[in-house]
CSV table of C-alpha atoms in Angstrom, one decimal:
chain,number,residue,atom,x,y,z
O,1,UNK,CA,3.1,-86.2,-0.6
O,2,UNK,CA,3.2,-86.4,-4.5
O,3,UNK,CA,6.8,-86.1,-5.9
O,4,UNK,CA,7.2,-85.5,-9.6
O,5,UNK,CA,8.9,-88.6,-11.5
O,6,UNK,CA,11.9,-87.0,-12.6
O,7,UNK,CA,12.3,-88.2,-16.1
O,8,UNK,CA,9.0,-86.5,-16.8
O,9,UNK,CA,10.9,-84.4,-20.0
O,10,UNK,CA,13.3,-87.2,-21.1
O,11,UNK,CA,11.0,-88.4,-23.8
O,12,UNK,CA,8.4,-85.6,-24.0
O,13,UNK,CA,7.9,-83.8,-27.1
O,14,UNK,CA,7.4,-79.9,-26.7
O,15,UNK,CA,6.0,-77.4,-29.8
O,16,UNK,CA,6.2,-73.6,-30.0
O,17,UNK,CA,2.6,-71.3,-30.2
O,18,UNK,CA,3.3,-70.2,-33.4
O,19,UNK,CA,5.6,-67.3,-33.5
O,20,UNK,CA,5.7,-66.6,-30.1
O,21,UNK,CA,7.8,-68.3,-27.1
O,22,UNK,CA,5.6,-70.5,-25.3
O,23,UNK,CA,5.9,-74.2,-26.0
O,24,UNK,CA,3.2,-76.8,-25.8
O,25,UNK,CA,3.3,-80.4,-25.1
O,26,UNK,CA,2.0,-82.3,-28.6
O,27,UNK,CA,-0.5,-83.9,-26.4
O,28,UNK,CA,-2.6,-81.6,-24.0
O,29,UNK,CA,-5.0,-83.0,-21.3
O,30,UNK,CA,-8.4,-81.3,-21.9
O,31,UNK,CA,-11.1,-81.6,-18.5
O,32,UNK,CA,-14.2,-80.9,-20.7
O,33,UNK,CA,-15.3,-84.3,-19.3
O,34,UNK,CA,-14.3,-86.7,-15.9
O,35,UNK,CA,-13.6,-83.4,-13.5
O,36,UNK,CA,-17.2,-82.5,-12.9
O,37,UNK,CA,-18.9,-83.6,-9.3
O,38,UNK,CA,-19.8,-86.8,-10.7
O,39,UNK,CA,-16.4,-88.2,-11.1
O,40,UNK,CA,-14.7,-89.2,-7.8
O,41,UNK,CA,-11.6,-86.2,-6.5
O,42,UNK,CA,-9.1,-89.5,-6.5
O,43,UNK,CA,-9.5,-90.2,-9.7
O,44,UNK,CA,-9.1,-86.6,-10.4
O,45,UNK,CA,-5.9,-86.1,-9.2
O,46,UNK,CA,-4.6,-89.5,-10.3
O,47,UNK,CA,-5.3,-88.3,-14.4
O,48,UNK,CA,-3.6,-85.0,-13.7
O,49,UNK,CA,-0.6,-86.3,-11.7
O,50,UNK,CA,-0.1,-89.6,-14.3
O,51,UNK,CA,-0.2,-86.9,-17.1
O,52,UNK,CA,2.2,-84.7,-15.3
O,53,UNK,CA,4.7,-87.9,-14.7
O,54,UNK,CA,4.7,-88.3,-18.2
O,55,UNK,CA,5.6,-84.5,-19.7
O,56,UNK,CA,2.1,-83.1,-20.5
O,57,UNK,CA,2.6,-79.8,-18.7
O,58,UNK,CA,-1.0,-78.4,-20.8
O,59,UNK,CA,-4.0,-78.3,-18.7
O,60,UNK,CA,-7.1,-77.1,-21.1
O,61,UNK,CA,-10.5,-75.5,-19.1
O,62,UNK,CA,-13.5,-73.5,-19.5
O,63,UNK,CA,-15.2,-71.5,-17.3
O,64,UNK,CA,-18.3,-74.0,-17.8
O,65,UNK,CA,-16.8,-77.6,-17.6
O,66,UNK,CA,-18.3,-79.9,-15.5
O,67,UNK,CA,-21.1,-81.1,-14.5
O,68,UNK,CA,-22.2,-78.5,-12.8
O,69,UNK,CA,-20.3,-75.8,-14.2
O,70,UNK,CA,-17.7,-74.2,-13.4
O,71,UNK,CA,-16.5,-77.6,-11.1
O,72,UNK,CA,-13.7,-78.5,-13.4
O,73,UNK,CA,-11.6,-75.5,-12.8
O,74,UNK,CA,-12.8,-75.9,-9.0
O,75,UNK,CA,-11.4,-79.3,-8.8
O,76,UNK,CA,-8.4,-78.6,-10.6
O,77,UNK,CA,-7.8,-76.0,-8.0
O,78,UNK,CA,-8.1,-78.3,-5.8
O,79,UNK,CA,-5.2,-80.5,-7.6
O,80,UNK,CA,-3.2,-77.3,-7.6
O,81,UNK,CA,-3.3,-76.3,-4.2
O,82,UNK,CA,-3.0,-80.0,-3.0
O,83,UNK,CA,-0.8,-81.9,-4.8
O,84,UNK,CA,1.0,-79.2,-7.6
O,85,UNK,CA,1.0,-76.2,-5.7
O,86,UNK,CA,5.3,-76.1,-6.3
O,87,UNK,CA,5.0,-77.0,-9.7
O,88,UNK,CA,3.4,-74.6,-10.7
O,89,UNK,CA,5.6,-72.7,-13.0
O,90,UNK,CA,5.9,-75.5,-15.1
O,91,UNK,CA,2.5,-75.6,-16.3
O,92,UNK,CA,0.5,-74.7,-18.9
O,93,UNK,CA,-2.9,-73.5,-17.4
O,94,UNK,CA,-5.7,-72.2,-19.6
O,95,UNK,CA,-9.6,-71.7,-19.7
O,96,UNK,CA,-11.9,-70.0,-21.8
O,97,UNK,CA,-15.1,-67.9,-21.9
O,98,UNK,CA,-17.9,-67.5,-24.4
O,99,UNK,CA,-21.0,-70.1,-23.3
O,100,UNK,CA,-23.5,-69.8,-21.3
O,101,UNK,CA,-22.2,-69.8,-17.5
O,102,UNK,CA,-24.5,-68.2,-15.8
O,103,UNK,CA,-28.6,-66.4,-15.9
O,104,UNK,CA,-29.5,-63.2,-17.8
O,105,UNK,CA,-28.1,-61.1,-20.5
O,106,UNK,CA,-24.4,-61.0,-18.8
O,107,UNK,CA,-23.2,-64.9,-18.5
O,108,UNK,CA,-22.9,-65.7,-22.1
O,109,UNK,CA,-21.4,-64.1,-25.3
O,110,UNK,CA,-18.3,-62.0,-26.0
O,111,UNK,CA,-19.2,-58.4,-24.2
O,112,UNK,CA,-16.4,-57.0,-22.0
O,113,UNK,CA,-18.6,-57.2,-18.8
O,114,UNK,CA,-18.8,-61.3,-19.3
O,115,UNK,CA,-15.3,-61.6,-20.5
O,116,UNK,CA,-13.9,-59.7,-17.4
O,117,UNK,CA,-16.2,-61.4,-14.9
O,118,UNK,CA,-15.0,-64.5,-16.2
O,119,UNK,CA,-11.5,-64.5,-15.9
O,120,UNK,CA,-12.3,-63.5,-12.0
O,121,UNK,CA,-14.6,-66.1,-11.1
O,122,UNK,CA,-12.3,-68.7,-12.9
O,123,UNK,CA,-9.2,-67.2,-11.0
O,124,UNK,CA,-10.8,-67.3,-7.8
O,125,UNK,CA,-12.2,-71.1,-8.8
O,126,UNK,CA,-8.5,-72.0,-9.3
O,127,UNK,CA,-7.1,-70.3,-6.8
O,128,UNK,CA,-4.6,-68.5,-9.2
O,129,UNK,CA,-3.6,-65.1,-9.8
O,130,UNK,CA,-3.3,-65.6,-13.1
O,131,UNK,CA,-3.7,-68.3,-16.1
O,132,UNK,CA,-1.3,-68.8,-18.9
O,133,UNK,CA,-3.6,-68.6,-21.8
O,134,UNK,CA,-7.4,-67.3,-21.4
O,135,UNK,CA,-9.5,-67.7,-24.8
O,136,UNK,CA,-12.6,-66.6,-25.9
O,137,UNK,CA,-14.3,-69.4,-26.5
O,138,UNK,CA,-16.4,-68.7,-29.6
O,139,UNK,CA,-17.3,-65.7,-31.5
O,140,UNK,CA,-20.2,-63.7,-30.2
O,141,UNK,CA,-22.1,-61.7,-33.5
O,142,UNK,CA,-24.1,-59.9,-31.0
O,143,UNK,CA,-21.0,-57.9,-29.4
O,144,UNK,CA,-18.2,-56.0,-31.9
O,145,UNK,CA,-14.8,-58.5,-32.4
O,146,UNK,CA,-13.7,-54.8,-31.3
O,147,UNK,CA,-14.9,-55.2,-27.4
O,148,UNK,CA,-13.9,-58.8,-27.1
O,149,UNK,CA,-10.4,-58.3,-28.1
O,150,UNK,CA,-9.9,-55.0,-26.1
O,151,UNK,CA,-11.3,-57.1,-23.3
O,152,UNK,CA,-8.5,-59.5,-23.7
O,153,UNK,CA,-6.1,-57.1,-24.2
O,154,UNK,CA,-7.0,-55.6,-20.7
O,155,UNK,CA,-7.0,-59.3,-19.3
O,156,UNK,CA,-3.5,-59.5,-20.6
O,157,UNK,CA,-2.3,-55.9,-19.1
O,158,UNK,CA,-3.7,-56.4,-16.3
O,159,UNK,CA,-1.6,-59.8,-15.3
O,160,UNK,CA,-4.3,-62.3,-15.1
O,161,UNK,CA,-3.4,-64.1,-18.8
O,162,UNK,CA,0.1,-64.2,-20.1
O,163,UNK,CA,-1.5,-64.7,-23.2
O,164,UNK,CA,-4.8,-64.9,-24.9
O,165,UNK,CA,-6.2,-66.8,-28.1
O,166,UNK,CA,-9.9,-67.8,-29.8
O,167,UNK,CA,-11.3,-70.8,-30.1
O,168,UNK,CA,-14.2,-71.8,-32.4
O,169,UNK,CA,-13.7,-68.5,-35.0
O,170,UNK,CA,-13.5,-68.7,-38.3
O,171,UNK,CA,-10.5,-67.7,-40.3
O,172,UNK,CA,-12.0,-64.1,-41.1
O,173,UNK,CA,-12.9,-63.6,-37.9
O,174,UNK,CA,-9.4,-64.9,-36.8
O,175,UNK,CA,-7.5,-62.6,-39.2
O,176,UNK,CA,-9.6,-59.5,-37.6
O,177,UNK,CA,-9.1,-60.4,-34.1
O,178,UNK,CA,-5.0,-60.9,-34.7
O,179,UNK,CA,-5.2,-57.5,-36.1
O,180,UNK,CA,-7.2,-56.2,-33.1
O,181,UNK,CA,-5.1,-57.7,-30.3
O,182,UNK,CA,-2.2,-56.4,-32.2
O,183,UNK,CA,-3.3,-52.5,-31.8
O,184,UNK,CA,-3.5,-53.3,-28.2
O,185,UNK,CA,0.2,-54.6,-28.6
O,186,UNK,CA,-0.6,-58.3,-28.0
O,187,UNK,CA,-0.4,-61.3,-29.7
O,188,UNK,CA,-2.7,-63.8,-30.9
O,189,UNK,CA,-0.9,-66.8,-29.0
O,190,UNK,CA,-3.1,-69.7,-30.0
O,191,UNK,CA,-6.6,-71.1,-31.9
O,192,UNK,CA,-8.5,-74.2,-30.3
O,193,UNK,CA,-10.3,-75.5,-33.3
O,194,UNK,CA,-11.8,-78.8,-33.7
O,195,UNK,CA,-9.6,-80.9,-35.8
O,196,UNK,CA,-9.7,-84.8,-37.0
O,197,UNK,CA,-9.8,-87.1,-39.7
O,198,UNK,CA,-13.5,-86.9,-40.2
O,199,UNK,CA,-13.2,-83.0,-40.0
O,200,UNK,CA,-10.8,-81.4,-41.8
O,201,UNK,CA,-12.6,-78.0,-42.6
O,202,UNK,CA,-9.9,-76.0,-40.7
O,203,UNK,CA,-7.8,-77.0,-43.9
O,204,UNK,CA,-10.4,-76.9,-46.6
O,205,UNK,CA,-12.3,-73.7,-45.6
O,206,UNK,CA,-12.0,-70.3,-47.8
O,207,UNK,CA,-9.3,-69.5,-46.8
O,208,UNK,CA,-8.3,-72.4,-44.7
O,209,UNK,CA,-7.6,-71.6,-40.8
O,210,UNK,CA,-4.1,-73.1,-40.9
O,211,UNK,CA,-3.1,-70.8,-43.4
O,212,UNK,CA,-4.5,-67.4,-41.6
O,213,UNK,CA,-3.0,-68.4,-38.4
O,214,UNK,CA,0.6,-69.5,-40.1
O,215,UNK,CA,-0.1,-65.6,-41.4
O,216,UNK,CA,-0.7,-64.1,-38.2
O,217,UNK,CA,1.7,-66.0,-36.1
O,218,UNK,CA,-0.5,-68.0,-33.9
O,219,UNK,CA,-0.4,-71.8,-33.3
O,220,UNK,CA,-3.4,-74.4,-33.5
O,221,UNK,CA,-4.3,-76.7,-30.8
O,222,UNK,CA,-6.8,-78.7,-31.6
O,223,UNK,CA,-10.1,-80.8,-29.9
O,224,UNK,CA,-11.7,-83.8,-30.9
O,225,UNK,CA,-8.8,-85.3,-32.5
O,226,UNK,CA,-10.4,-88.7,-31.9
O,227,UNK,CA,-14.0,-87.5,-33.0
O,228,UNK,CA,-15.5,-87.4,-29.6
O,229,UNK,CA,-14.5,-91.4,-29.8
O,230,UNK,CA,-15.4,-91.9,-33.2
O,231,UNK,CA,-11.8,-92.5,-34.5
O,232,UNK,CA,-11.7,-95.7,-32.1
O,233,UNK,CA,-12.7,-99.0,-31.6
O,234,UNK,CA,-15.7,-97.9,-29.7
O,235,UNK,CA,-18.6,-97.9,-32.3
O,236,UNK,CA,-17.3,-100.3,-34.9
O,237,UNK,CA,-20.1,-102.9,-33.5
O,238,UNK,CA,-22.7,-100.5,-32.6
O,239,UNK,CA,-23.4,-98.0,-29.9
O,240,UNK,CA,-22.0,-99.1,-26.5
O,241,UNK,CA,-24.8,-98.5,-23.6
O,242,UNK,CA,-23.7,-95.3,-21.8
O,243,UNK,CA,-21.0,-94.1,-24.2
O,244,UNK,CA,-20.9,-90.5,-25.0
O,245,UNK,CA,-23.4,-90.8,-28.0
O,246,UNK,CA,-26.4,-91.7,-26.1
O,247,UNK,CA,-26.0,-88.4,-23.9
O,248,UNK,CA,-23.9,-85.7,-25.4
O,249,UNK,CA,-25.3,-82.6,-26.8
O,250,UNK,CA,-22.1,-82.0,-29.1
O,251,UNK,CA,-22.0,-86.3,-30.4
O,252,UNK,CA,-25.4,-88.5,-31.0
O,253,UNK,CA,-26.2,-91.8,-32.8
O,254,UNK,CA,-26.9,-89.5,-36.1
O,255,UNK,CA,-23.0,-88.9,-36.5
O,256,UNK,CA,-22.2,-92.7,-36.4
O,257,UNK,CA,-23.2,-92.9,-40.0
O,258,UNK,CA,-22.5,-96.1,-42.0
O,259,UNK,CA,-20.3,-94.2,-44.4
O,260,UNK,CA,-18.1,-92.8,-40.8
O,261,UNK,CA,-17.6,-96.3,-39.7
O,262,UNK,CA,-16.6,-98.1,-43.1
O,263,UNK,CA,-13.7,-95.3,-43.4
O,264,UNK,CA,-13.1,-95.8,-39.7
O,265,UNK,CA,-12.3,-99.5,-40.5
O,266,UNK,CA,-10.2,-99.0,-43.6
O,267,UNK,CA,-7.9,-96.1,-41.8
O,268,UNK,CA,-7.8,-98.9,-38.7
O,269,UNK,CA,-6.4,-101.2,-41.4
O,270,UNK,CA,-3.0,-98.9,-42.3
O,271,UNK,CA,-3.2,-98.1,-38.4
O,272,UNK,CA,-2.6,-102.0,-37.3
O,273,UNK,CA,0.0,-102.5,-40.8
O,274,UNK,CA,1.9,-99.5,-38.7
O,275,UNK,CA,1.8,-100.9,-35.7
O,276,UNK,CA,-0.6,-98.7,-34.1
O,277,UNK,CA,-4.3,-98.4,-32.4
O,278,UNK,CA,-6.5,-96.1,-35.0
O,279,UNK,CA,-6.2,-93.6,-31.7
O,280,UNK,CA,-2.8,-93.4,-32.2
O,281,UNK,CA,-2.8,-93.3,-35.9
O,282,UNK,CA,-5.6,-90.6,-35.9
O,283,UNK,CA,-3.6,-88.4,-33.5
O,284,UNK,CA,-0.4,-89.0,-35.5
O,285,UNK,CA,-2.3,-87.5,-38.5
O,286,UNK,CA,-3.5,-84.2,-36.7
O,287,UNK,CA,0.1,-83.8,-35.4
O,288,UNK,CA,1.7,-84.2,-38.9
O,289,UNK,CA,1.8,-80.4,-39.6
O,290,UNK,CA,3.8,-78.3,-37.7
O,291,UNK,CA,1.6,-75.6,-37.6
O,292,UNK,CA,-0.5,-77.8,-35.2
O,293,UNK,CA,1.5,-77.0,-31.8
O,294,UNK,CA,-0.9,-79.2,-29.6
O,295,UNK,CA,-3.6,-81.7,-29.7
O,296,UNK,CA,-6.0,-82.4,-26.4
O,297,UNK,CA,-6.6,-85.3,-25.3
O,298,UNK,CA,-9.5,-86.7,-22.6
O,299,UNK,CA,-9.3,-89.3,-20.5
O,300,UNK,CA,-11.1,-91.5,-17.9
O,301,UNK,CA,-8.5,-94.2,-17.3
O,302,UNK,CA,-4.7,-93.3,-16.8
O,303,UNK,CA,-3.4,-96.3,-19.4
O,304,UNK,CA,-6.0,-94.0,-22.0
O,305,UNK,CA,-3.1,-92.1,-21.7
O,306,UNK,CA,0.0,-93.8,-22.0
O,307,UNK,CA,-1.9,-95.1,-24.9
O,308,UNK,CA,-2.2,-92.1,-26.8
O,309,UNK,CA,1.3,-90.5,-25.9
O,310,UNK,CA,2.4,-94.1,-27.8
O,311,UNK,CA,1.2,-92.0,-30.6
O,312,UNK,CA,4.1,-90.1,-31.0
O,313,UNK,CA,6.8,-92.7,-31.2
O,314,UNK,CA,5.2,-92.9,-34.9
O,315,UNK,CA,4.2,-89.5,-36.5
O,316,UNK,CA,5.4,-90.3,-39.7
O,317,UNK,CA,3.6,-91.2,-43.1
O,318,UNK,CA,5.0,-92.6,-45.9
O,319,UNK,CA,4.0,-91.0,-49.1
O,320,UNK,CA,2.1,-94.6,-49.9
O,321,UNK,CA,0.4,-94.4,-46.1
O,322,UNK,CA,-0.9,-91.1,-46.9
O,323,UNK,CA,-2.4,-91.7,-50.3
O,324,UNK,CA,-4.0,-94.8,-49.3
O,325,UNK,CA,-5.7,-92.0,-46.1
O,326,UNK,CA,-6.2,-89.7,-48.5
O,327,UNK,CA,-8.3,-92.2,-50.8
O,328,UNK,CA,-10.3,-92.9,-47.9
O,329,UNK,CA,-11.1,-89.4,-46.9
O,330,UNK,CA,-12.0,-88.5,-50.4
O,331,UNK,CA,-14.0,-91.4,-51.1
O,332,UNK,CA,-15.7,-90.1,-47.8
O,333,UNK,CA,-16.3,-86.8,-48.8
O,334,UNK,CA,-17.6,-88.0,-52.0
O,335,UNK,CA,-20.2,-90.0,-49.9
O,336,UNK,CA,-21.1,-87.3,-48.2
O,337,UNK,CA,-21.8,-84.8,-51.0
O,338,UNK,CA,-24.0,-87.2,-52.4
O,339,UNK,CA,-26.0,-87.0,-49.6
């Protein structure tokens, strides 16, 4: 029977959702990938209990992670009703709808009859009665921000989300949803945008994200802090056989550009002079504003881990450390404008 090491919160770091109570671990544990079917239930259970040990109370879901979908939040369930059934109120459950999920007009988008058949089938997948946080997962054109939100707001009212955020909007659309929540009389808890080193439009946009949702009172947690692997030591000597870039829909061979790599090595240069792994480094950067409550994290190997939460015992720049990054991003973007 698992047992909980209990110095899981000695050293753990915890950061409030923007303005509202609920606090998140700086380091989340995202199960976009190694929860599907094809990953053995062991292994499973061994990420999400080594996490657990070591204060990361945030698991991050959709309604379709796998492979095939929807098996992530099965197996998790799994986990739960297992293994973490009685410690369950001290975690941080969330998943999200918006993608396709299932056939026809109805498993895919934003309308009120997706969003509210979603939340059930991902209940009754995890085997909860409610999640913490329940997003909608990107912004549907096709159905009025109006219907989504009241959708939420209902999923809220109703007990199955304590709280609700967006993921994947931009900052108009954010502003607008905040607003409509707020008529319902609930919050805009949190954002999942992507956010890293090689893509910083969340800050640069008009008018960047950060600022709208330091406006509306809503915290940032962020995915692909590591650019899908990018911001590693994975493709400095080519594409590994296997890796993520020779089968991912969302990463291919045509983002590891020459220009990506060369700034990769220079930022791993002021990452080894601070003692750290570029990981590390690249995760200390996304962390360095506060209005970034959490950043998620994957992993396939439980040291991947411990590796990353070694992030945190150096989240500080020095003013020279962050000119010499911000040379190298610039000198990046300039590439890129070029062309």
């Amino acid at each position: 029977m698992y047992t909980a090491d209990g110095s899981r919160y000695d050293r753990a770091d915890y950061r409030a959702a923007g303005a509202s109570g609920l606090k998140l671990p700086a380091l989340s544990l995202g199960l976009w990938h190694n929860f599907g079917d094809t990953t053995p239930f062991d292994v499973q259970t061994g990420l999400v209990t080594h996490a657990f040990d070591r204060g990361i109370t945030h698991f991050d879901l959709a309604n379709n992670y796998g492979p095939p979908y929807g098996a992530a939040e099965t197996n998790f369930g799994r986990i739960l009703h297992d293994t973490l059934r009685s410690y369950r109120d001290e975690l941080i459950i969330t998943s999200k709808a918006g993608y396709d999920m299932w056939p026809g007009p109805y498993g895919d988008g934003g309308s009120r009859k997706y969003m509210m058949a979603s939340i059930d089938q991902s209940l009754t997948r995890l085997g909860l009665d409610y999640v913490d946080v329940f997003y909608s997962h990107r912004r549907d054109t096709s159905t009025p921000l109006e219907e989504t939100m009241s959708a939420l707001a209902d999923i809220v009212h109703t007990g199955k989300a304590l709280y609700v955020g967006v993921s994947n909007y931009n900052a108009a659309d954010t502003r607008r949803a905040a607003a409509l929540l707020e008529s319902h009389g609930v919050p805009l808890v949190l954002h999942q945008a992507r956010y890293s080193l090689l893509d910083r439009h969340i800050e640069h946009d008009t008018p960047p994200l950060l600022d709208v949702l330091e406006e509306v009172g809503s915290g940032c947690v962020v995915f692909s802090p590591l650019a899908q692997g990018l911001l590693t030591d994975r493709y400095l000597d080519g594409v590994p056989e296997g890796s993520r870039a020779e089968h991912s829909r969302y990463f291919s061979r045509d983002d590891i550009t020459a220009e990506r790599i060369d700034a990769v090595r220079a930022l791993r240069e002021i990452a080894h002079a601070r003692g750290q792994s570029i990981a590390q480094l690249a995760l200390a950067w996304v962390l360095r504003d506060e209005r970034v409550t959490s950043a998620i994290i994957g992993a396939s190997r439980t040291e991947q881990i411990d590796d990353n939460l070694a992030a945190l015992d150096r989240r500080m720049f020095t003013p020279e450390e962050s000119a010499a990054i911000d040379t190298i991003l610039q000198r990046l973007d300039a590439e890129k404008a070029r062309g």
